[in-house]
CSV table of C-alpha atoms and ligand atoms in Angstrom, one decimal:
chain,number,residue,atom,x,y,z
Q,282,MET,CA,-7.7,-1.9,3.0
Q,283,ILE,CA,-5.7,-0.1,0.4
Q,284,ARG,CA,-3.7,2.7,2.0
Q,285,GLU,CA,-2.3,5.9,0.4
Q,286,ILE,CA,1.3,5.7,-0.6
Q,287,ILE,CA,3.3,8.8,0.2
Q,288,THR,CA,5.7,10.0,-2.4
Q,289,TYR,CA,8.9,12.0,-2.7
Q,290,PRO,CA,9.6,14.7,-1.3
Q,291,ASN,CA,7.3,13.8,1.6
Q,292,LYS,CA,9.5,14.3,4.7
Q,293,LEU,CA,8.2,11.2,6.4
Q,294,LEU,CA,10.2,9.2,3.9
Q,295,LYS,CA,13.4,10.5,5.5
Q,296,GLN,CA,12.4,9.3,9.0
Q,297,LYS,CA,14.0,6.2,10.5
Q,298,SER,CA,11.4,3.6,11.5
Q,299,HIS,CA,11.1,1.8,14.9
Q,300,ASN,CA,11.1,-1.9,15.8
Q,301,VAL,CA,7.9,-3.7,16.2
Q,302,GLU,CA,7.4,-4.8,19.8
Q,303,ASP,CA,4.1,-6.7,19.7
Q,304,PHE,CA,3.3,-9.4,17.1
Q,305,ASN,CA,-0.4,-9.0,17.5
Q,306,ASN,CA,-3.6,-8.6,15.4
Q,307,GLU,CA,-2.8,-4.9,14.8
Q,308,LEU,CA,0.5,-5.9,13.1
Q,309,HIS,CA,-1.3,-8.6,11.0
Q,310,ALA,CA,-3.9,-6.1,9.8
Q,311,LEU,CA,-1.2,-3.7,8.9
Q,312,LEU,CA,0.7,-6.4,6.9
Q,313,ASP,CA,-2.5,-7.4,5.1
Q,314,ASP,CA,-3.1,-3.7,4.2
Q,315,MET,CA,0.5,-3.4,3.0
Q,316,TYR,CA,0.0,-6.4,0.7
Q,317,GLU,CA,-3.3,-5.1,-0.7
Q,318,THR,CA,-1.7,-1.7,-1.3
Q,319,MET,CA,1.4,-3.1,-3.0
Q,320,VAL,CA,-0.5,-5.3,-5.3
Q,321,ALA,CA,-3.0,-2.6,-6.2
Q,322,LYS,CA,-0.1,-0.4,-7.2
Q,323,ASN,CA,1.7,-3.2,-9.1
Q,324,GLY,CA,4.7,-3.1,-6.8
Q,325,ILE,CA,7.1,-5.9,-5.9
Q,326,GLY,CA,8.0,-4.5,-2.5
Q,327,LEU,CA,6.8,-2.0,0.1
Q,328,ALA,CA,8.0,-0.6,3.4
Q,329,ALA,CA,5.6,0.5,6.2
Q,330,ILE,CA,6.9,4.0,6.1
Q,331,GLN,CA,5.6,4.3,2.5
Q,332,ILE,CA,2.1,4.1,4.0
Q,333,ALA,CA,3.2,6.6,6.7
Q,334,LYS,CA,3.7,3.9,9.4
Q,335,ARG,CA,7.1,4.3,11.1
Q,336,LEU,CA,7.7,0.7,11.8
Q,337,ASN,CA,10.4,-1.7,10.7
Q,338,ILE,CA,8.2,-3.8,8.4
Q,339,LEU,CA,8.7,-4.6,4.8
Q,340,ILE,CA,7.1,-7.0,2.3
Q,341,ILE,CA,8.5,-8.4,-1.0
Q,342,ASN,CA,6.6,-10.4,-3.5
Q,343,LEU,CA,8.6,-11.2,-6.6
Q,344,PRO,CA,7.1,-12.6,-9.7
Q,345,ASN,CA,7.7,-16.4,-10.1
Q,346,LYS,CA,9.3,-18.2,-13.1
Q,347,GLU,CA,6.0,-17.9,-15.0
Q,348,ASP,CA,6.1,-14.2,-14.3
Q,349,ASN,CA,3.1,-14.3,-12.0
Q,350,GLN,CA,3.0,-12.6,-8.7
Q,351,VAL,CA,1.4,-15.1,-6.3
Q,352,LYS,CA,0.7,-14.6,-2.6
Q,353,GLU,CA,2.4,-17.9,-1.7
Q,354,ASP,CA,5.7,-16.2,-2.5
Q,355,LEU,CA,5.0,-13.2,-0.3
Q,356,LEU,CA,7.8,-12.4,2.1
Q,357,GLU,CA,6.8,-10.6,5.3
Q,358,VAL,CA,9.8,-9.1,7.1
Q,359,ILE,CA,9.6,-7.6,10.6
Q,360,ASN,CA,12.6,-5.9,12.3
Q,361,PRO,CA,15.2,-6.9,9.6
Q,362,LYS,CA,18.9,-6.8,10.1
Q,363,ILE,CA,21.4,-7.2,7.3
Q,364,ILE,CA,24.2,-9.2,8.9
Q,365,GLU,CA,26.6,-9.6,6.0
Q,366,LYS,CA,27.0,-8.3,2.4
Q,367,LYS,CA,29.1,-9.6,-0.5
Q,368,GLY,CA,29.8,-8.6,-4.1
Q,369,SER,CA,28.1,-5.9,-6.1
Q,370,THR,CA,25.4,-5.8,-8.8
Q,371,LEU,CA,23.7,-3.2,-10.9
Q,372,TYR,CA,19.9,-3.2,-11.4
Q,373,THR,CA,17.4,-0.7,-12.7
Q,374,GLU,CA,15.3,0.1,-9.7
Q,375,GLY,CA,12.0,1.9,-9.3
Q,376,CYS,CA,9.9,2.8,-6.2
Q,377,LEU,CA,6.2,3.3,-5.5
Q,378,SER,CA,7.2,6.5,-3.6
Q,379,VAL,CA,9.1,7.8,-6.7
Q,380,PRO,CA,6.5,6.8,-9.3
Q,381,GLU,CA,7.5,6.5,-13.0
Q,382,TYR,CA,11.2,7.0,-12.3
Q,383,TYR,CA,13.7,4.2,-12.9
Q,384,GLU,CA,17.5,4.3,-12.7
Q,385,ASP,CA,20.5,1.9,-12.2
Q,386,VAL,CA,21.6,1.4,-8.6
Q,387,GLU,CA,24.6,-0.6,-7.4
Q,388,ARG,CA,24.0,-2.9,-4.4
Q,389,ALA,CA,25.5,-5.9,-2.7
Q,390,GLU,CA,24.9,-9.1,-4.7
Q,391,TRP,CA,24.5,-11.4,-1.7
Q,392,ILE,CA,23.2,-10.7,1.7
Q,393,LYS,CA,22.7,-12.6,5.0
Q,394,VAL,CA,19.8,-11.3,7.0
Q,395,GLU,CA,17.8,-11.8,10.2
Q,396,TYR,CA,14.2,-10.9,10.7
Q,397,HIS,CA,11.0,-11.9,12.5
Q,398,THR,CA,7.9,-13.3,10.9
Q,399,ARG,CA,4.4,-11.9,11.6
Q,400,ASP,CA,4.2,-14.3,14.6
Q,401,GLY,CA,7.5,-13.2,16.0
Q,402,LYS,CA,9.6,-16.2,14.9
Q,403,LEU,CA,13.3,-15.3,14.3
Q,404,ILE,CA,14.5,-16.2,10.8
Q,405,SER,CA,18.0,-16.3,9.5
Q,406,CYS,CA,18.4,-16.4,5.7
Q,407,GLU,CA,20.6,-15.7,2.7
Q,408,TYR,CA,19.5,-14.0,-0.5
Q,409,ASP,CA,21.0,-13.2,-3.9
Q,410,GLY,CA,19.5,-12.0,-7.2
Q,411,LEU,CA,16.5,-9.8,-7.3
Q,412,MET,CA,15.5,-10.8,-3.7
Q,413,ALA,CA,18.8,-9.4,-2.4
Q,414,ILE,CA,18.3,-6.2,-4.3
Q,415,ALA,CA,14.7,-5.7,-3.2
Q,416,PHE,CA,15.5,-6.5,0.4
Q,417,GLN,CA,18.3,-3.9,0.5
Q,418,HIS,CA,16.0,-1.3,-1.3
Q,419,GLU,CA,13.2,-1.9,1.3
Q,420,CYS,CA,15.7,-1.9,4.3
Q,421,ASP,CA,16.9,1.5,3.1
Q,422,HIS,CA,13.3,2.8,3.4
Q,423,LEU,CA,13.4,1.8,7.1
Q,424,ASN,CA,16.5,3.8,7.5
Q,425,GLY,CA,14.9,6.9,5.9
Q,426,GLU,CA,16.7,6.5,2.6
Q,427,LEU,CA,15.4,6.4,-1.0
Q,428,PHE,CA,17.2,4.8,-4.0
Q,429,ILE,CA,17.6,8.2,-5.6
Q,430,GLU,CA,20.1,9.0,-2.9
Q,431,LYS,CA,22.4,6.4,-4.3
Q,432,LEU,CA,22.5,8.1,-7.7
Q,433,PRO,CA,25.7,9.8,-8.9
Q,434,TYR,CA,25.7,13.6,-8.5
Q,435,LEU,CA,24.7,14.6,-12.1
Q,436,LYS,CA,21.9,12.0,-12.4
Q,437,ARG,CA,20.6,13.1,-9.0
Q,438,LYS,CA,20.6,16.8,-10.1
Q,439,LYS,CA,18.8,15.9,-13.3
Q,440,PHE,CA,16.2,13.9,-11.3
Q,441,GLU,CA,15.5,16.8,-9.0
Q,442,LYS,CA,15.0,19.1,-12.0
Q,443,ASP,CA,12.7,16.7,-13.8
Q,444,TRP,CA,10.8,15.9,-10.6
Q,445,LYS,CA,10.1,19.6,-9.8
Q,446,LYS,CA,8.9,20.0,-13.3
Q,447,LYS,CA,6.6,17.0,-13.0
Q,448,LEU,CA,5.2,18.2,-9.6
Q,449,LYS,CA,4.5,21.6,-11.1
Q,450,GLY,CA,2.7,20.1,-14.0
Q,451,LYS,CA,0.4,18.2,-11.6
Q,452,SER,CA,-0.6,21.2,-9.5
C,1943,CO,CO1,10.9,1.9,-2.6
């Protein structure tokens, strides 16, 4: 089922999420809904909080070498922890909760992470490139943070001004 994605400045996006305790059918249904929702909105990543579920769940599905987004490449991540970070990299990010806004964000270039699969298996993994960037972006959601909070002061001010204008135009 495709769920509604909440957008900035919805206050829920500022809430910290909680760990998943039961790796049951309810979790699997939620993961399936998250995938359907992300694909329907042409996203490459989604955190549960973006569909108003305060749970430490994120999914990432990067396009492959042929630039196709295939479900075999879907990464489902439960209760993630970033253990180690190295280096820095700049990438133009976007977010389904801040639609049609894109800006450069600096993040670690390499990360070492731990998380659980949908069946509760503990995974330890290292990522770089776009996967490392997306993983950090989605983990921020679980901590109640959006990528716009990483912008330098003046860019952030301009964003707020433009966003207010945009919201006004829609009402
Ligand atoms: Co996002």
